[in-house]
Coordinates of C-alpha atoms in Angstrom, one line a residue:
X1 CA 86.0 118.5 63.5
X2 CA 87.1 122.1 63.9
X3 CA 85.6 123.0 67.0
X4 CA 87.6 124.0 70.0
X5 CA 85.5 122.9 73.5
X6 CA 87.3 125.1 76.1
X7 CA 89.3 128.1 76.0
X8 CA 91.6 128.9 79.2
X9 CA 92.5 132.5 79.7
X10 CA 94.9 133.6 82.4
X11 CA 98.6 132.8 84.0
X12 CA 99.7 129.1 84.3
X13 CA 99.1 128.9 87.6
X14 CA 95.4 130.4 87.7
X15 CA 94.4 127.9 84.5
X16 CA 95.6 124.5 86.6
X17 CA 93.4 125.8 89.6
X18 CA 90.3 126.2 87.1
X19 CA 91.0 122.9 85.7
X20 CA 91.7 120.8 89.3
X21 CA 87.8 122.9 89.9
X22 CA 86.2 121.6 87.2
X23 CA 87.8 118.3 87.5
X24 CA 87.5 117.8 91.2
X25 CA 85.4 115.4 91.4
X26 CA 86.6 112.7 89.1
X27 CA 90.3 113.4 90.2
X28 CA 89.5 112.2 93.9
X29 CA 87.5 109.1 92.6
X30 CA 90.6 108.1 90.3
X31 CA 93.1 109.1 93.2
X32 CA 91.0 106.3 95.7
X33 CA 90.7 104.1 92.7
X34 CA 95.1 104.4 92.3
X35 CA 95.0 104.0 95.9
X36 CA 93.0 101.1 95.5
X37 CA 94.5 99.8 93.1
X38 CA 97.9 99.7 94.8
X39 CA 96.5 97.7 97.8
X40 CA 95.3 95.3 95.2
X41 CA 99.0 95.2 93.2
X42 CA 100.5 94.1 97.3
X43 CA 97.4 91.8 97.5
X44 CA 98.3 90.3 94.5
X45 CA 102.4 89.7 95.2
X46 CA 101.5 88.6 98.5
X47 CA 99.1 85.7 97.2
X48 CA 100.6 85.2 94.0
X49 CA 103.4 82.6 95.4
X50 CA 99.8 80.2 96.6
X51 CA 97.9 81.3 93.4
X52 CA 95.3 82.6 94.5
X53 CA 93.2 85.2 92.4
X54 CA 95.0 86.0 89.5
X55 CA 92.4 88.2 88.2
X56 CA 93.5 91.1 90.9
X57 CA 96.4 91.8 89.1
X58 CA 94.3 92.2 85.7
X59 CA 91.7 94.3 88.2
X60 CA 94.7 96.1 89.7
X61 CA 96.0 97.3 86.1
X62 CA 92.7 98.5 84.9
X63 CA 92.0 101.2 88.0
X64 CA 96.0 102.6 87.2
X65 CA 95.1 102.9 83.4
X66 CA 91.6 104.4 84.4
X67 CA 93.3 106.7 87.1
X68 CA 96.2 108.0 84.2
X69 CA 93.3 108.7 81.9
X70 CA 91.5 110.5 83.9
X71 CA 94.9 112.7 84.8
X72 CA 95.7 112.9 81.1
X73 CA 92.0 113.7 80.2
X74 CA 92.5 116.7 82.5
X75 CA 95.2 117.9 80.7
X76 CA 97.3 118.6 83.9
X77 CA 100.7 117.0 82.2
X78 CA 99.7 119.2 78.8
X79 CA 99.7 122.4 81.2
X80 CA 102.7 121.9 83.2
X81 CA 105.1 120.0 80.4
X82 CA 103.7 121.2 77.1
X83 CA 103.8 118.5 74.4
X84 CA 100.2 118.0 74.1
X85 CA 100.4 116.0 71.0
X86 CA 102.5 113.7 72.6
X87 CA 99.7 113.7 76.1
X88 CA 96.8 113.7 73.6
X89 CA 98.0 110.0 71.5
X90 CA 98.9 108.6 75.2
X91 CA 95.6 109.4 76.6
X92 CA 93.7 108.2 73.5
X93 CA 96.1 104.9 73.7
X94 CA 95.5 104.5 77.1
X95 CA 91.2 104.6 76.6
X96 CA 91.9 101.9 73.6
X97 CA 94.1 99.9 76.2
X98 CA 91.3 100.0 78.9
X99 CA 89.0 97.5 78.1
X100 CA 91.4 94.8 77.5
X101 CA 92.6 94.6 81.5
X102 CA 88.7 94.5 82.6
X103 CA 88.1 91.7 80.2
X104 CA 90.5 89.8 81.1
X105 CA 90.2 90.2 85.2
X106 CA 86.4 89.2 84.6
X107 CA 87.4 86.2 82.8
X108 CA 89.5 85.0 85.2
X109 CA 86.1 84.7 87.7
X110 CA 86.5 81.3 90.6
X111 CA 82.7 81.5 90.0
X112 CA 82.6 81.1 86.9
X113 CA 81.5 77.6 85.5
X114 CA 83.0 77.7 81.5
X115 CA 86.0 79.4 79.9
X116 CA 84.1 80.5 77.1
X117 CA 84.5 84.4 78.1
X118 CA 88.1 84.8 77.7
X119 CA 87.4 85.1 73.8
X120 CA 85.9 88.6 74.8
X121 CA 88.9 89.7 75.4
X122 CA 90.2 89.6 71.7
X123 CA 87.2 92.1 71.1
X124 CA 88.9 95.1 72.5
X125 CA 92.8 93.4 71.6
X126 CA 91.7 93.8 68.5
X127 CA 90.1 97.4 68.3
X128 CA 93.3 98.7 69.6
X129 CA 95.2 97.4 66.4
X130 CA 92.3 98.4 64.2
X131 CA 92.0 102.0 65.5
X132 CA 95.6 102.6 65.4
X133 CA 96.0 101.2 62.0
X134 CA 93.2 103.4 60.9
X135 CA 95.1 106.2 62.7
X136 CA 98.5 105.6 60.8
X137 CA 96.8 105.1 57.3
X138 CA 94.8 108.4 57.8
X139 CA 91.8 106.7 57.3
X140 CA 89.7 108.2 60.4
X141 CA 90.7 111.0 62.8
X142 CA 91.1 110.5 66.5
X143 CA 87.2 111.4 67.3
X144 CA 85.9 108.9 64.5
X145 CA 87.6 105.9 66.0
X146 CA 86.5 107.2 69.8
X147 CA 83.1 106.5 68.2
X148 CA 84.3 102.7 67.3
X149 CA 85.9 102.5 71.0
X150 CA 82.3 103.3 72.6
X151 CA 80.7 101.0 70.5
X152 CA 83.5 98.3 71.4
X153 CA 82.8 99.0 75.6
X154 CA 79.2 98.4 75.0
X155 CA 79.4 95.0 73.0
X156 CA 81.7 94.0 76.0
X157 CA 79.1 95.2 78.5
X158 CA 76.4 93.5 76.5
X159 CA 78.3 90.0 76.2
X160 CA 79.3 90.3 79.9
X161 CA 75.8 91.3 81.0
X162 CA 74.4 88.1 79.3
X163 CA 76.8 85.9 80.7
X164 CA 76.1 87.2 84.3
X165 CA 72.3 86.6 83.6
X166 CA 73.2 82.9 81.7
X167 CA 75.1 82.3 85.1
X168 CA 72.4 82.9 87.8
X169 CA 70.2 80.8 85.4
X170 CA 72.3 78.1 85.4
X171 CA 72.5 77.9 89.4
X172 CA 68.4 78.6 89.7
X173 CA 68.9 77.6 93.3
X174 CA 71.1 80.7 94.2
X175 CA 68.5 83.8 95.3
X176 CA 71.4 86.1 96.8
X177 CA 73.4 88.9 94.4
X178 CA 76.8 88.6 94.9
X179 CA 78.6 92.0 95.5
X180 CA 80.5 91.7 92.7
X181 CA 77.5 91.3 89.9
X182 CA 75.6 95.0 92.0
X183 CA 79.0 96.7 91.2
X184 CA 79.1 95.2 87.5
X185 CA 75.5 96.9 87.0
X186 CA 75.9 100.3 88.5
X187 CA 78.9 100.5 86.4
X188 CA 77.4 99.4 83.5
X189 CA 74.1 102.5 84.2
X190 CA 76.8 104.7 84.8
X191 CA 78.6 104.3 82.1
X192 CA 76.1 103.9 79.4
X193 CA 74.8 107.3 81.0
X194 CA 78.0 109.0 80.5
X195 CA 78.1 107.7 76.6
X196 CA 74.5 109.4 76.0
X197 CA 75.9 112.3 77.5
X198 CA 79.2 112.8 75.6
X199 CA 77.1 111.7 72.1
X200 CA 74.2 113.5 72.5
X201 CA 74.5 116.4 74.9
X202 CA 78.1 116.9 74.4
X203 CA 78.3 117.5 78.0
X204 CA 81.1 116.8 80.8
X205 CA 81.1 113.2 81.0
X206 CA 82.5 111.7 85.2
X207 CA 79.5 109.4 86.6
X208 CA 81.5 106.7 85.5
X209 CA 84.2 107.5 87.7
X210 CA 82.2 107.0 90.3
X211 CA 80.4 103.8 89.5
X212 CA 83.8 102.7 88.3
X213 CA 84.9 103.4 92.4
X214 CA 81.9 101.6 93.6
X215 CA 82.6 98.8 91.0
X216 CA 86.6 98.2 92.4
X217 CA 85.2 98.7 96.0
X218 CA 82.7 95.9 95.7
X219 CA 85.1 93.6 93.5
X220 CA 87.8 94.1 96.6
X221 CA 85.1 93.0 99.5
X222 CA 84.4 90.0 97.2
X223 CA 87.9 88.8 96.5
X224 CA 89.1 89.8 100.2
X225 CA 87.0 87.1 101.4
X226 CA 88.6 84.4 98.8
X227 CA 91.6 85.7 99.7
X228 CA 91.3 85.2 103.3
X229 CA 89.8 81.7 103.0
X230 CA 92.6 80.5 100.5
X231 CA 95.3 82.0 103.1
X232 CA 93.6 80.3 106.0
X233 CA 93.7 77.0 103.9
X234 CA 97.1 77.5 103.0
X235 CA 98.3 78.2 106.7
X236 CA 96.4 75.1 108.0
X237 CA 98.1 72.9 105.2
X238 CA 101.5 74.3 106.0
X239 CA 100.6 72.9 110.2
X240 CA 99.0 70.0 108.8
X241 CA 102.9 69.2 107.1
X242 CA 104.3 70.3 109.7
X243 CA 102.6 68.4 112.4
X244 CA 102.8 65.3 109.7
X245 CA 107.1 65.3 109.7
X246 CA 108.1 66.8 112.8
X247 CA 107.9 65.9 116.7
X248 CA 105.9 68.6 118.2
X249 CA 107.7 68.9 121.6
X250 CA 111.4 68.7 119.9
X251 CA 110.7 70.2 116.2
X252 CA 112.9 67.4 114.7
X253 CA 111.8 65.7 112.1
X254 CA 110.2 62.4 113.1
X255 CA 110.1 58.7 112.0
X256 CA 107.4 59.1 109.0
X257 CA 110.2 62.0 107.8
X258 CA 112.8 59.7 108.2
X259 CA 111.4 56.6 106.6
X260 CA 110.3 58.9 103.2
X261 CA 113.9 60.4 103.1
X262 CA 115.4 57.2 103.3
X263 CA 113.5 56.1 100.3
X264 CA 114.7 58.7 98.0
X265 CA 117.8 57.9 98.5
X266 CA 117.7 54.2 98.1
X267 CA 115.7 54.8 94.6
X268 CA 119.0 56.8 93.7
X269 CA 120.8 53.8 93.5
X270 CA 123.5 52.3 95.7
X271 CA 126.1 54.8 93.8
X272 CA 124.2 57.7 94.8
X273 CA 124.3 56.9 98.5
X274 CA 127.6 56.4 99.1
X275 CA 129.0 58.8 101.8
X276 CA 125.7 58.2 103.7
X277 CA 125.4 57.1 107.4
X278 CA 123.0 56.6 110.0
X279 CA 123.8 56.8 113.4
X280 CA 122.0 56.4 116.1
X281 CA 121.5 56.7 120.2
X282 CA 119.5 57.4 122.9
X283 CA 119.7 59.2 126.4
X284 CA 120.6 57.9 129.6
X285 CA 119.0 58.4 132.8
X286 CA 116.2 59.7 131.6
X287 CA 113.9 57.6 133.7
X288 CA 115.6 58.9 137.1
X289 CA 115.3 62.7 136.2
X290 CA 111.6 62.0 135.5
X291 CA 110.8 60.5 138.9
X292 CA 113.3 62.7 140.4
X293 CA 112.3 66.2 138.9
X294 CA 109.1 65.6 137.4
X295 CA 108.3 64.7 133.8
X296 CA 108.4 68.3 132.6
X297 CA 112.0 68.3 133.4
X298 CA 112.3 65.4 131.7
X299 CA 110.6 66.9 128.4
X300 CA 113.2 69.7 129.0
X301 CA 116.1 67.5 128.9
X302 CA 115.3 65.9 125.9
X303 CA 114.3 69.3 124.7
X304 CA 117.6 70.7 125.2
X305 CA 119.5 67.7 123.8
X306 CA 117.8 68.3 120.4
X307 CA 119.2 71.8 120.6
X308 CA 122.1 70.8 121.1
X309 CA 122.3 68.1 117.8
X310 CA 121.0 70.9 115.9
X311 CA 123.0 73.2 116.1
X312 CA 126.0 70.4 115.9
X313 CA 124.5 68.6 113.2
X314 CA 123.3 71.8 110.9
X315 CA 125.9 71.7 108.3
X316 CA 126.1 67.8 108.5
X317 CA 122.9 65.6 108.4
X318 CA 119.4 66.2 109.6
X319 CA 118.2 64.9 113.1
X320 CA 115.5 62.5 113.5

């Protein structure tokens, strides 16, 4: 609207110290939150093969986009690269883009009952065609549609607000916040304080850095535990399995393995199996090394036998 906020006098190298300063704060919050977030990427490529928690990738996205607004906002790249039109559309692109990542991770809740929230997320998909149409036809300058954005973050924060309070209704027999819904509302102070601010005072905006930190911190102690429980699951099925077609002393695969195998091929049809053969044996004196040597020597004979057809029969058959 004509008015220039800050002024920088001095070298290059003087200015960037003044701004890392001024910005201190809010640049170590975002650089834990990318740090964060990058645990939570691994977490998520880990788990994702046992899908479990998709919503950390979504969660995952949003502190990166938060942490490159924040670096943008700054206007560290503008200082040291120049083309500050160029830095100036990408960091108003990536506060449009924001919203869209958070809605969607908060959708994606194991807690939650009805899928009715995922239509929140066309609220901000759709503000970030509007704004940019608006943009391209000249209709409204960069801080007009800003003002649209805000009002977009606190419809979400509204809708999201009600469902957290429509959810603990629902379940009147739960006392106990969960860590996840005290992050959601010291978020949502701090960043309705930081929107009076910017509106009204005109001031220098960063509380919600912080409750945004606070908010990603409690999110990751509530979805560590799910993760931990669903890999714990996941490991006990995979011994369950194991236990259920293999002979524990040996590790071949037992009669229940056999019999299930033996099935599948039969309902290929007798042209499929042709070229198929069972054979089949057993091991002498077995009896005499176990009252000779003990029956620990005995489990080690047989042990070393199955060894031995293993590694024989690798590229052949399988071993029962």
């Amino acid at each position: 609207r004509g008015n220039i906020g800050i002024i920088y006098l001095g070298d290059k190298m003087a200015i960037f110290i003044q701004i890392v300063k001024e910005n201190l704060a809010a640049l170590l919050c975002v650089s834990l939150i990318f740090s964060l977030s990058f645990v939570v990427i691994i977490l998520w490529l880990v788990t994702r093969k046992r899908k479990v928690f998709n919503q950390v990738f979504y969660l995952a996205i949003f502190g990166i986009f938060l942490s490159l607004w924040e670096f943008l906002n700054a206007r560290i790249p503008q200082l040291v690269f120049g083309r500050v039109e160029f830095f100036s559309l990408m960091t108003f692109e990536i506060l449009l883009f924001m919203p869209i990542p958070f809605v969607m991770f908060y959708s994606e809740f194991s807690w939650e009952d009805n899928h009715e929230i995922e239509w929140v997320s066309l609220i901000p998909c759709l503000n970030f065609l509007f704004c940019n149409l608006l943009q391209i036809l000249r209709l409204m300058d960069v801080s007009q549609t800003i003002l649209l954005l805000h009002l977009v973050i606190v419809s979400i924060f509204i809708i999201l607000s009600y469902n957290n309070i429509y959810f603990r209704k629902r379940r009147k027999g739960e006392k106990r916040f969960h860590i996840e819904i005290i992050g959601f509302w010291f978020l949502s102070i701090t960043i309705i304080l930081d929107l009076l601010k910017y509106h009204f005072q005109r001031g220098k905006v960063g509380s919600s850095y912080i409750g945004t930190l606070v908010y990603i911190i409690c999110l990751m102690l509530y979805i560590s535990k799910g993760i931990f429980f669903n890999l714990m699951k996941g490991k006990k099925a995979e011994l369950y399995e194991e236990l259920a077609y293999h002979d524990k002393m040996t590790g071949l695969w037992n009669r229940t393995a056999y019999q299930e195998y033996l099935n599948e091929l039969l309902d290929l049809g007798v042209e499929q199996t042709v070229g198929y053969g069972v054979f089949a044996f057993d091991l002498n004196n077995l009896k005499k090394i176990n009252d000779r040597y003990g029956h620990d020597q005995g489990d080690q004979y047989i042990r070393d036998n199955a060894d031995y057809l293993n590694r024989e029969m690798e590229h052949i058959g399988k071993v029962y």
